[in-house]
Amino acid sequence: MAAIGLNGVKVGTTSSQAYLEGKAVKETRALMAELCRHFYTLGWVTGTGGSISMKVHDDSIPRPQQLILMAPSGVQKERMEPEDMYVLSHSGSVLSAPSPKPWPHKPPKCSDCDPLFKKAYEMCDAAAVFHSHGIESCLVTMINPLSKEFRITHMEMIKGIKGHGYYDELVVPIIENTAYEYQLTESFAKAIEDYPKATAVLVRNHGVFVWGDSWISAKTQSECYHYLFDAALKLHQMGLDWSTPNHGPIQSARRGLSIAGESNVSVKARKSNGDSDPLPRCVVLDIEGTTTPISFVSEVLFPYARDNVGRHLSLTYDTPETKADIKLLRSQVYIYSSGSRLAQRLIFGKTNHGDLRKYLSGFFDTTVGNKRETRSYVEISESLGVEKPSDILFVTDVYQEATAATAAGLEVIISIRPGNGPLPDNHGFKTIKSFSEI
């Protein structure tokens, strides 16, 4: 039975005075002060902005029950001392607060990021969470004010992000800024839920939150994210596209599964010379029944899954990546089946003719909306940045998708392939049996 101290707290628990003054807490306090000084030199926590939180690592205590340390709010992070940190219980109650300092210092206050840090701990089993106001993490959200995601691929530093390799596409959700950081909590939690593999959330015109299963992981990933944000900005300034494998000249497409054409500048210049404009500037392609036979799914993909998914699950069931995939599948059982962007990249990345992704500018899936709803194609048009929807040619095998795209102003062609469903009589659309007919 644990003894009860004068303060009414069980002696020997993480909330006891002896534990709060012990080696583990002291070392974490000192490490946080050191990291804040380092982050200040990187420009991540200048002007009292940004924040940092870490759990007190203790092998004898499960991570969900470990103490939480948080930096105070509104203070010069580069001048913080170990004793300036707040110590919280795993449930969030304050166990130790810093003493007030004389004028001109403000009275101590726990980080305004408190509820967001707690969400990362609760939903991601994080051990450390860093909030940066680094200028690159702010500016990268402004390149496309309508974008809800930052995407980049084929960059070496992607390998520093948990669960990613050089050839993978890194996706970071972007949430809208609010007047106060605590007001971000709901959208922050929703982003974590919608992107279970993410280890960061960008806040538009604000900064980024990054977490990891150790302070080293959080720090390493933070450095890689900032590098990638900076790389995207520099590539954008050079007119190069960071979101495509070959990082070629920026096209009008950003996320569409498309073969992009000329830039806005070149189109305007050509038109000013009186030249005609016979070709669409973007081509958006459906997959099943258009680029790929319908039979490919039933005759190739389904048998492969039946033969391999059981073995894969038995080998990886307890890994965080597989658990995240299973959680995502459970949350989508009610959504109609349509290939995710990851599935699209796999199909075009591993074909009989090699990796075809270098010919594509990006990918859409049902996150833009139902494929048979006009609003989905309006969203695609806006995200591609074309002057008018008719600058986009959409190729599909489904009549209902064709009519929805036409209603949004897109040019539409219907693909005829063996195994495709019948079309209504007098449907009114041009049809093709080969892309060479476009």
Short mmCIF file of C-alpha atoms in Angstrom, two decimals:
data_model
loop_
_atom_site.label_atom_id
_atom_site.label_comp_id
_atom_site.label_asym_id
_atom_site.label_seq_id
_atom_site.Cartn_x
_atom_site.Cartn_y
_atom_site.Cartn_z
CA MET A 1 0.00 0.00 0.00
CA ALA A 2 1.43 3.37 -0.99
CA ALA A 3 2.07 5.91 1.74
CA ILE A 4 0.21 9.23 1.63
CA GLY A 5 2.31 12.40 1.73
CA LEU A 6 1.39 15.73 3.34
CA ASN A 7 0.00 17.02 0.05
CA GLY A 8 -2.45 14.13 -0.15
CA VAL A 9 -0.68 12.51 -3.14
CA LYS A 10 0.44 8.91 -3.10
CA VAL A 11 4.19 8.66 -2.59
CA GLY A 12 5.87 6.62 -5.32
CA THR A 13 3.43 7.62 -8.08
CA THR A 14 4.26 9.89 -11.00
CA SER A 15 2.44 12.74 -9.27
CA SER A 16 4.40 12.46 -6.03
CA GLN A 17 6.75 15.33 -5.14
CA ALA A 18 9.68 12.94 -5.14
CA TYR A 19 8.94 11.87 -8.71
CA LEU A 20 8.33 15.43 -9.88
CA GLU A 21 11.77 16.37 -8.57
CA GLY A 22 13.40 13.18 -9.85
CA LYS A 23 15.95 12.62 -12.57
CA ALA A 24 13.53 11.79 -15.40
CA VAL A 25 11.52 14.99 -15.02
CA LYS A 26 14.62 17.15 -14.57
CA GLU A 27 16.27 15.73 -17.69
CA THR A 28 13.12 16.29 -19.75
CA ARG A 29 12.85 19.89 -18.51
CA ALA A 30 16.47 20.56 -19.48
CA LEU A 31 16.06 18.90 -22.87
CA MET A 32 13.01 21.01 -23.69
CA ALA A 33 14.83 24.23 -22.82
CA GLU A 34 17.76 23.13 -25.00
CA LEU A 35 15.49 22.26 -27.93
CA CYS A 36 13.66 25.59 -27.68
CA ARG A 37 16.97 27.45 -27.93
CA HIS A 38 17.86 25.35 -30.96
CA PHE A 39 14.46 25.82 -32.60
CA TYR A 40 14.80 29.58 -32.09
CA THR A 41 18.00 29.59 -34.14
CA LEU A 42 16.08 27.80 -36.92
CA GLY A 43 13.35 30.45 -36.89
CA TRP A 44 10.66 28.07 -35.65
CA VAL A 45 9.81 29.76 -32.32
CA THR A 46 10.70 33.43 -32.78
CA GLY A 47 8.56 36.26 -31.42
CA THR A 48 7.33 34.01 -28.57
CA GLY A 49 5.52 31.94 -31.22
CA GLY A 50 5.52 28.16 -31.53
CA SER A 51 5.62 25.71 -28.67
CA ILE A 52 6.89 22.33 -27.54
CA SER A 53 5.62 19.45 -25.42
CA MET A 54 7.16 16.13 -24.42
CA LYS A 55 6.31 13.15 -22.27
CA VAL A 56 8.63 12.11 -19.48
CA HIS A 57 10.07 8.83 -20.70
CA ASP A 58 10.06 6.10 -18.07
CA ASP A 59 10.40 2.43 -19.04
CA SER A 60 8.38 1.40 -15.98
CA ILE A 61 5.36 3.47 -17.01
CA PRO A 62 3.21 2.88 -20.14
CA ARG A 63 3.35 5.89 -22.45
CA PRO A 64 -0.35 6.80 -22.03
CA GLN A 65 0.26 7.18 -18.27
CA GLN A 66 3.52 9.14 -18.52
CA LEU A 67 3.75 12.74 -17.33
CA ILE A 68 3.44 15.55 -19.88
CA LEU A 69 5.68 18.63 -19.96
CA MET A 70 4.64 21.76 -21.83
CA ALA A 71 6.33 25.06 -22.50
CA PRO A 72 4.59 28.23 -21.28
CA SER A 73 2.77 30.55 -23.64
CA GLY A 74 3.83 34.02 -24.73
CA VAL A 75 7.45 33.80 -23.55
CA GLN A 76 10.77 34.14 -25.34
CA LYS A 77 11.48 30.51 -26.07
CA GLU A 78 15.23 31.00 -26.46
CA ARG A 79 15.50 32.32 -22.88
CA MET A 80 13.51 29.60 -21.15
CA GLU A 81 15.03 27.65 -18.29
CA PRO A 82 14.17 24.08 -17.24
CA GLU A 83 12.10 25.33 -14.29
CA ASP A 84 9.86 27.31 -16.69
CA MET A 85 8.11 24.17 -17.94
CA TYR A 86 4.67 23.06 -16.85
CA VAL A 87 4.27 19.49 -15.61
CA LEU A 88 0.91 17.83 -16.25
CA SER A 89 -0.51 14.45 -15.33
CA HIS A 90 -1.38 12.08 -18.15
CA SER A 91 -4.99 13.25 -17.83
CA GLY A 92 -3.96 16.89 -18.23
CA SER A 93 -4.17 18.33 -14.72
CA VAL A 94 -1.33 20.70 -13.76
CA LEU A 95 1.00 19.16 -11.17
CA SER A 96 3.71 21.83 -11.28
CA ALA A 97 3.69 25.37 -12.66
CA PRO A 98 6.58 27.83 -13.02
CA SER A 99 6.95 30.68 -10.54
CA PRO A 100 6.09 34.21 -11.70
CA LYS A 101 8.99 36.40 -12.83
CA PRO A 102 9.39 40.14 -12.20
CA TRP A 103 8.40 42.84 -14.67
CA PRO A 104 8.49 42.98 -17.68
CA HIS A 105 7.69 39.26 -17.77
CA LYS A 106 4.04 38.24 -18.03
CA PRO A 107 2.44 35.92 -15.47
CA PRO A 108 3.08 32.29 -16.45
CA LYS A 109 0.46 30.56 -18.58
CA CYS A 110 0.48 27.06 -20.05
CA SER A 111 0.81 26.77 -23.81
CA ASP A 112 -2.19 27.80 -25.88
CA CYS A 113 -1.48 24.61 -27.85
CA ASP A 114 -2.37 22.52 -24.79
CA PRO A 115 -5.57 20.93 -26.26
CA LEU A 116 -3.87 20.20 -29.60
CA PHE A 117 -0.87 18.58 -27.94
CA LYS A 118 -3.26 16.43 -25.90
CA LYS A 119 -5.06 15.32 -29.07
CA ALA A 120 -1.77 14.18 -30.61
CA TYR A 121 -0.94 12.26 -27.43
CA GLU A 122 -4.40 10.73 -27.24
CA MET A 123 -4.98 9.87 -30.91
CA CYS A 124 -1.42 9.12 -32.10
CA ASP A 125 0.27 7.76 -28.98
CA ALA A 126 2.90 10.46 -29.46
CA ALA A 127 5.82 10.98 -27.09
CA ALA A 128 6.66 14.53 -28.26
CA VAL A 129 4.83 17.25 -30.19
CA PHE A 130 6.45 20.36 -31.67
CA HIS A 131 4.61 23.40 -33.00
CA SER A 132 6.64 25.53 -35.41
CA HIS A 133 6.02 28.98 -36.86
CA GLY A 134 8.82 28.44 -39.38
CA ILE A 135 8.19 30.73 -42.35
CA GLU A 136 8.36 27.86 -44.86
CA SER A 137 5.57 26.00 -43.06
CA CYS A 138 3.44 29.13 -43.30
CA LEU A 139 4.17 30.11 -46.91
CA VAL A 140 3.76 26.62 -48.34
CA THR A 141 0.06 26.71 -47.37
CA MET A 142 -0.43 29.88 -49.41
CA ILE A 143 0.70 28.54 -52.80
CA ASN A 144 -2.80 27.21 -53.41
CA PRO A 145 -5.31 28.83 -51.02
CA LEU A 146 -7.94 26.22 -51.94
CA SER A 147 -5.79 23.17 -51.32
CA LYS A 148 -6.56 21.02 -48.30
CA GLU A 149 -3.32 19.05 -48.59
CA PHE A 150 0.39 19.53 -49.20
CA ARG A 151 1.79 16.84 -51.48
CA ILE A 152 5.35 16.09 -52.55
CA THR A 153 7.15 13.07 -53.96
CA HIS A 154 10.54 11.84 -55.17
CA MET A 155 12.60 13.86 -52.67
CA GLU A 156 15.31 12.22 -50.56
CA MET A 157 14.19 13.82 -47.29
CA ILE A 158 10.80 12.12 -47.54
CA LYS A 159 12.65 9.08 -46.18
CA GLY A 160 12.94 10.91 -42.85
CA ILE A 161 9.15 10.86 -42.42
CA LYS A 162 7.79 7.80 -40.62
CA GLY A 163 6.36 5.19 -42.99
CA HIS A 164 7.60 6.87 -46.18
CA GLY A 165 10.25 6.17 -48.80
CA TYR A 166 11.76 8.11 -51.69
CA TYR A 167 9.16 6.96 -54.21
CA ASP A 168 6.19 7.59 -51.94
CA GLU A 169 3.95 10.62 -52.07
CA LEU A 170 3.98 12.49 -48.77
CA VAL A 171 0.60 14.01 -47.91
CA VAL A 172 0.17 16.56 -45.11
CA PRO A 173 -3.36 17.81 -44.32
CA ILE A 174 -3.94 21.57 -44.18
CA ILE A 175 -6.51 23.06 -41.80
CA GLU A 176 -7.72 26.65 -41.74
CA ASN A 177 -6.35 29.07 -39.16
CA THR A 178 -8.37 30.58 -36.32
CA ALA A 179 -7.91 33.58 -34.05
CA TYR A 180 -6.80 31.39 -31.13
CA GLU A 181 -4.95 28.10 -31.25
CA TYR A 182 -7.34 26.25 -28.95
CA GLN A 183 -10.05 26.88 -31.57
CA LEU A 184 -8.10 24.62 -33.94
CA THR A 185 -8.71 21.56 -31.77
CA GLU A 186 -11.73 20.16 -33.62
CA SER A 187 -10.30 20.53 -37.14
CA PHE A 188 -6.90 19.30 -35.90
CA ALA A 189 -8.49 16.12 -34.51
CA LYS A 190 -10.49 15.64 -37.71
CA ALA A 191 -7.30 15.89 -39.79
CA ILE A 192 -5.63 13.22 -37.65
CA GLU A 193 -8.69 11.01 -38.03
CA ASP A 194 -8.87 11.50 -41.80
CA TYR A 195 -5.11 11.01 -42.32
CA PRO A 196 -4.15 8.18 -39.94
CA LYS A 197 -0.63 7.87 -41.40
CA ALA A 198 0.15 11.57 -41.04
CA THR A 199 2.67 12.77 -38.46
CA ALA A 200 2.06 16.45 -39.12
CA VAL A 201 -0.78 18.93 -39.68
CA LEU A 202 -0.26 22.26 -41.43
CA VAL A 203 -2.27 25.31 -40.35
CA ARG A 204 -2.81 27.77 -43.19
CA ASN A 205 -1.01 31.12 -42.81
CA HIS A 206 0.26 29.91 -39.42
CA GLY A 207 2.65 26.96 -39.11
CA VAL A 208 2.83 23.22 -38.52
CA PHE A 209 2.37 20.64 -35.75
CA VAL A 210 4.68 17.60 -35.87
CA TRP A 211 4.75 14.59 -33.55
CA GLY A 212 6.71 11.39 -33.09
CA ASP A 213 7.04 8.35 -30.85
CA SER A 214 10.16 9.91 -29.28
CA TRP A 215 11.61 13.40 -29.11
CA ILE A 216 14.29 12.33 -31.59
CA SER A 217 11.62 11.14 -34.04
CA ALA A 218 9.63 14.38 -33.65
CA LYS A 219 12.77 16.49 -34.12
CA THR A 220 14.01 14.51 -37.14
CA GLN A 221 10.63 14.65 -38.84
CA SER A 222 10.26 18.36 -38.08
CA GLU A 223 13.58 19.04 -39.79
CA CYS A 224 12.57 16.93 -42.80
CA TYR A 225 9.15 18.58 -43.09
CA HIS A 226 10.69 22.07 -43.03
CA TYR A 227 13.26 21.00 -45.63
CA LEU A 228 10.49 19.68 -47.89
CA PHE A 229 8.34 22.79 -47.42
CA ASP A 230 11.33 24.96 -48.29
CA ALA A 231 12.13 22.76 -51.30
CA ALA A 232 8.54 23.11 -52.57
CA LEU A 233 8.72 26.89 -52.26
CA LYS A 234 12.04 27.06 -54.12
CA LEU A 235 10.82 24.69 -56.85
CA HIS A 236 7.68 26.82 -57.18
CA GLN A 237 9.82 29.93 -57.63
CA MET A 238 11.75 28.11 -60.35
CA GLY A 239 8.53 27.12 -62.11
CA LEU A 240 9.04 23.44 -61.25
CA ASP A 241 6.40 21.07 -59.88
CA TRP A 242 7.34 19.45 -56.57
CA SER A 243 4.24 17.19 -56.58
CA THR A 244 5.21 15.10 -59.63
CA PRO A 245 7.93 12.45 -59.87
CA ASN A 246 10.04 14.23 -62.49
CA HIS A 247 9.65 17.74 -60.96
CA GLY A 248 9.18 19.16 -64.44
CA PRO A 249 7.73 22.56 -65.36
CA ILE A 250 4.60 23.47 -63.44
CA GLN A 251 1.48 22.60 -65.39
CA SER A 252 -2.05 23.75 -64.71
CA ALA A 253 -2.75 20.48 -62.95
CA ARG A 254 -2.02 20.01 -59.29
CA ARG A 255 -3.95 16.99 -58.14
CA GLY A 256 -5.78 15.57 -61.17
CA LEU A 257 -4.94 12.31 -62.82
CA SER A 258 -4.07 14.17 -65.97
CA ILE A 259 -1.72 14.81 -68.84
CA ALA A 260 -1.22 18.56 -68.58
CA GLY A 261 -0.55 20.96 -71.40
CA GLU A 262 0.46 24.62 -71.56
CA SER A 263 0.74 27.15 -68.77
CA ASN A 264 -1.64 30.10 -68.45
CA VAL A 265 1.11 32.45 -69.68
CA SER A 266 1.84 30.51 -72.86
CA VAL A 267 -1.85 30.11 -73.67
CA LYS A 268 -2.46 33.85 -73.33
CA ALA A 269 0.61 34.66 -75.43
CA ARG A 270 -0.44 32.28 -78.18
CA LYS A 271 -4.01 33.61 -78.25
CA SER A 272 -2.73 37.18 -78.46
CA ASN A 273 -1.02 36.19 -81.71
CA GLY A 274 -4.32 35.04 -83.14
CA ASP A 275 -3.45 31.33 -82.98
CA SER A 276 -6.23 28.78 -82.62
CA ASP A 277 -6.72 26.66 -79.54
CA PRO A 278 -7.67 23.22 -80.87
CA LEU A 279 -6.52 21.10 -77.93
CA PRO A 280 -7.59 20.93 -74.28
CA ARG A 281 -4.99 22.06 -71.75
CA CYS A 282 -5.67 19.20 -69.31
CA VAL A 283 -6.80 15.63 -69.79
CA VAL A 284 -8.40 13.92 -66.78
CA LEU A 285 -8.71 10.17 -67.10
CA ASP A 286 -10.93 7.66 -65.40
CA ILE A 287 -9.17 4.36 -64.66
CA GLU A 288 -11.45 1.29 -64.60
CA GLY A 289 -12.96 0.92 -68.05
CA THR A 290 -10.86 3.74 -69.51
CA THR A 291 -7.12 3.42 -68.93
CA THR A 292 -7.52 -0.12 -67.61
CA PRO A 293 -9.95 -2.89 -68.63
CA ILE A 294 -12.75 -3.59 -66.16
CA SER A 295 -11.66 -7.23 -66.19
CA PHE A 296 -8.28 -6.23 -64.69
CA VAL A 297 -9.96 -5.74 -61.31
CA SER A 298 -11.79 -9.06 -61.20
CA GLU A 299 -9.18 -11.16 -63.01
CA VAL A 300 -5.95 -9.71 -61.59
CA LEU A 301 -6.43 -7.53 -58.49
CA PHE A 302 -9.07 -9.60 -56.68
CA PRO A 303 -7.20 -12.94 -57.07
CA TYR A 304 -3.97 -11.27 -55.94
CA ALA A 305 -5.70 -9.92 -52.84
CA ARG A 306 -7.26 -13.29 -52.02
CA ASP A 307 -3.90 -15.01 -52.32
CA ASN A 308 -1.86 -12.49 -50.34
CA VAL A 309 -3.91 -10.40 -47.90
CA GLY A 310 -4.14 -13.15 -45.28
CA ARG A 311 -0.39 -13.67 -45.18
CA HIS A 312 0.22 -9.93 -45.11
CA LEU A 313 -2.13 -9.41 -42.18
CA SER A 314 -0.67 -12.31 -40.20
CA LEU A 315 2.82 -10.84 -40.60
CA THR A 316 2.02 -7.18 -39.98
CA TYR A 317 -1.23 -7.10 -37.95
CA ASP A 318 0.41 -5.58 -34.86
CA THR A 319 2.32 -2.86 -36.72
CA PRO A 320 1.07 0.75 -36.45
CA GLU A 321 0.82 1.02 -40.26
CA THR A 322 -1.50 -2.00 -40.62
CA LYS A 323 -3.59 -0.95 -37.63
CA ALA A 324 -4.03 2.47 -39.23
CA ASP A 325 -5.09 0.83 -42.53
CA ILE A 326 -7.62 -1.38 -40.74
CA LYS A 327 -9.02 1.60 -38.85
CA LEU A 328 -9.39 3.54 -42.10
CA LEU A 329 -11.11 0.59 -43.81
CA ARG A 330 -13.58 0.27 -40.95
CA SER A 331 -14.43 3.97 -41.18
CA GLN A 332 -15.11 3.63 -44.97
CA VAL A 333 -17.26 0.60 -45.26
CA TYR A 334 -20.22 2.84 -46.06
CA ILE A 335 -18.42 4.65 -48.96
CA TYR A 336 -18.72 3.31 -52.51
CA SER A 337 -15.60 1.57 -53.80
CA SER A 338 -13.37 3.79 -55.89
CA GLY A 339 -9.60 3.55 -56.21
CA SER A 340 -7.66 5.66 -53.72
CA ARG A 341 -4.79 7.83 -54.86
CA LEU A 342 -2.39 5.28 -53.38
CA ALA A 343 -4.02 2.50 -55.43
CA GLN A 344 -3.83 4.66 -58.55
CA ARG A 345 -0.13 5.30 -58.03
CA LEU A 346 0.47 1.57 -57.60
CA ILE A 347 -1.39 0.70 -60.80
CA PHE A 348 0.50 3.22 -62.93
CA GLY A 349 3.79 2.66 -61.13
CA LYS A 350 3.92 -1.07 -61.84
CA THR A 351 2.74 -1.75 -65.39
CA ASN A 352 3.91 -4.05 -68.17
CA HIS A 353 5.52 -0.96 -69.70
CA GLY A 354 7.28 0.20 -66.55
CA ASP A 355 6.53 3.17 -64.29
CA LEU A 356 4.08 5.46 -66.11
CA ARG A 357 3.67 7.96 -63.27
CA LYS A 358 6.18 10.34 -64.86
CA TYR A 359 3.59 11.01 -67.57
CA LEU A 360 0.91 11.98 -65.03
CA SER A 361 0.65 15.25 -63.14
CA GLY A 362 -1.37 14.00 -60.19
CA PHE A 363 -4.28 11.95 -58.92
CA PHE A 364 -7.89 12.45 -57.81
CA ASP A 365 -10.03 10.13 -55.75
CA THR A 366 -13.42 10.43 -54.09
CA THR A 367 -12.15 12.96 -51.54
CA VAL A 368 -13.22 15.57 -54.12
CA GLY A 369 -16.73 14.11 -54.14
CA ASN A 370 -18.92 11.48 -55.77
CA LYS A 371 -17.91 10.80 -59.36
CA ARG A 372 -21.50 11.15 -60.54
CA GLU A 373 -22.05 14.59 -58.98
CA THR A 374 -21.46 17.80 -60.90
CA ARG A 375 -19.93 19.51 -57.87
CA SER A 376 -17.02 17.05 -57.92
CA TYR A 377 -15.97 18.23 -61.39
CA VAL A 378 -16.35 21.86 -60.36
CA GLU A 379 -13.92 21.10 -57.53
CA ILE A 380 -11.50 19.48 -59.97
CA SER A 381 -11.69 22.49 -62.31
CA GLU A 382 -10.95 24.88 -59.45
CA SER A 383 -8.03 22.82 -58.19
CA LEU A 384 -6.44 22.58 -61.64
CA GLY A 385 -6.41 26.36 -62.00
CA VAL A 386 -7.69 26.44 -65.59
CA GLU A 387 -9.19 29.59 -67.07
CA LYS A 388 -12.46 27.82 -67.84
CA PRO A 389 -13.79 24.27 -67.24
CA SER A 390 -13.83 23.52 -70.98
CA ASP A 391 -10.02 23.63 -70.90
CA ILE A 392 -10.30 20.16 -69.32
CA LEU A 393 -11.02 17.03 -71.33
CA PHE A 394 -12.46 14.23 -69.15
CA VAL A 395 -12.34 10.65 -70.49
CA THR A 396 -14.57 8.05 -68.82
CA ASP A 397 -16.54 4.93 -69.65
CA VAL A 398 -19.52 5.78 -67.41
CA TYR A 399 -22.41 7.75 -68.91
CA GLN A 400 -23.53 9.21 -65.56
CA GLU A 401 -20.01 10.52 -64.90
CA ALA A 402 -19.91 12.01 -68.39
CA THR A 403 -23.18 13.89 -67.89
CA ALA A 404 -22.06 15.21 -64.47
CA ALA A 405 -18.76 16.47 -65.94
CA THR A 406 -20.56 18.06 -68.90
CA ALA A 407 -22.87 19.91 -66.51
CA ALA A 408 -19.75 21.35 -64.84
CA GLY A 409 -18.54 22.66 -68.22
CA LEU A 410 -15.85 20.05 -68.99
CA GLU A 411 -15.27 18.59 -72.43
CA VAL A 412 -16.08 14.88 -72.30
CA ILE A 413 -15.26 11.78 -74.36
CA ILE A 414 -16.52 8.29 -73.55
CA SER A 415 -14.09 5.37 -73.73
CA ILE A 416 -15.24 2.15 -75.41
CA ARG A 417 -13.41 -0.96 -74.20
CA PRO A 418 -14.32 -4.65 -74.04
CA GLY A 419 -16.34 -5.34 -70.92
CA ASN A 420 -17.63 -1.79 -70.45
CA GLY A 421 -21.31 -1.28 -69.71
CA PRO A 422 -23.79 -0.36 -72.46
CA LEU A 423 -24.49 3.29 -73.29
CA PRO A 424 -27.94 4.78 -73.80
CA ASP A 425 -29.09 5.22 -77.36
CA ASN A 426 -28.41 8.72 -78.71
CA HIS A 427 -26.22 9.57 -75.73
CA GLY A 428 -24.66 12.43 -77.67
CA PHE A 429 -21.03 11.97 -76.60
CA LYS A 430 -18.01 11.40 -78.83
CA THR A 431 -16.54 7.95 -78.23
CA ILE A 432 -13.04 6.58 -78.71
CA LYS A 433 -11.44 3.14 -78.64
CA SER A 434 -7.85 4.42 -78.36
CA PHE A 435 -6.17 7.45 -76.82
CA SER A 436 -4.58 8.07 -80.21
CA GLU A 437 -8.05 9.23 -81.34
CA ILE A 438 -7.99 12.20 -78.95
#
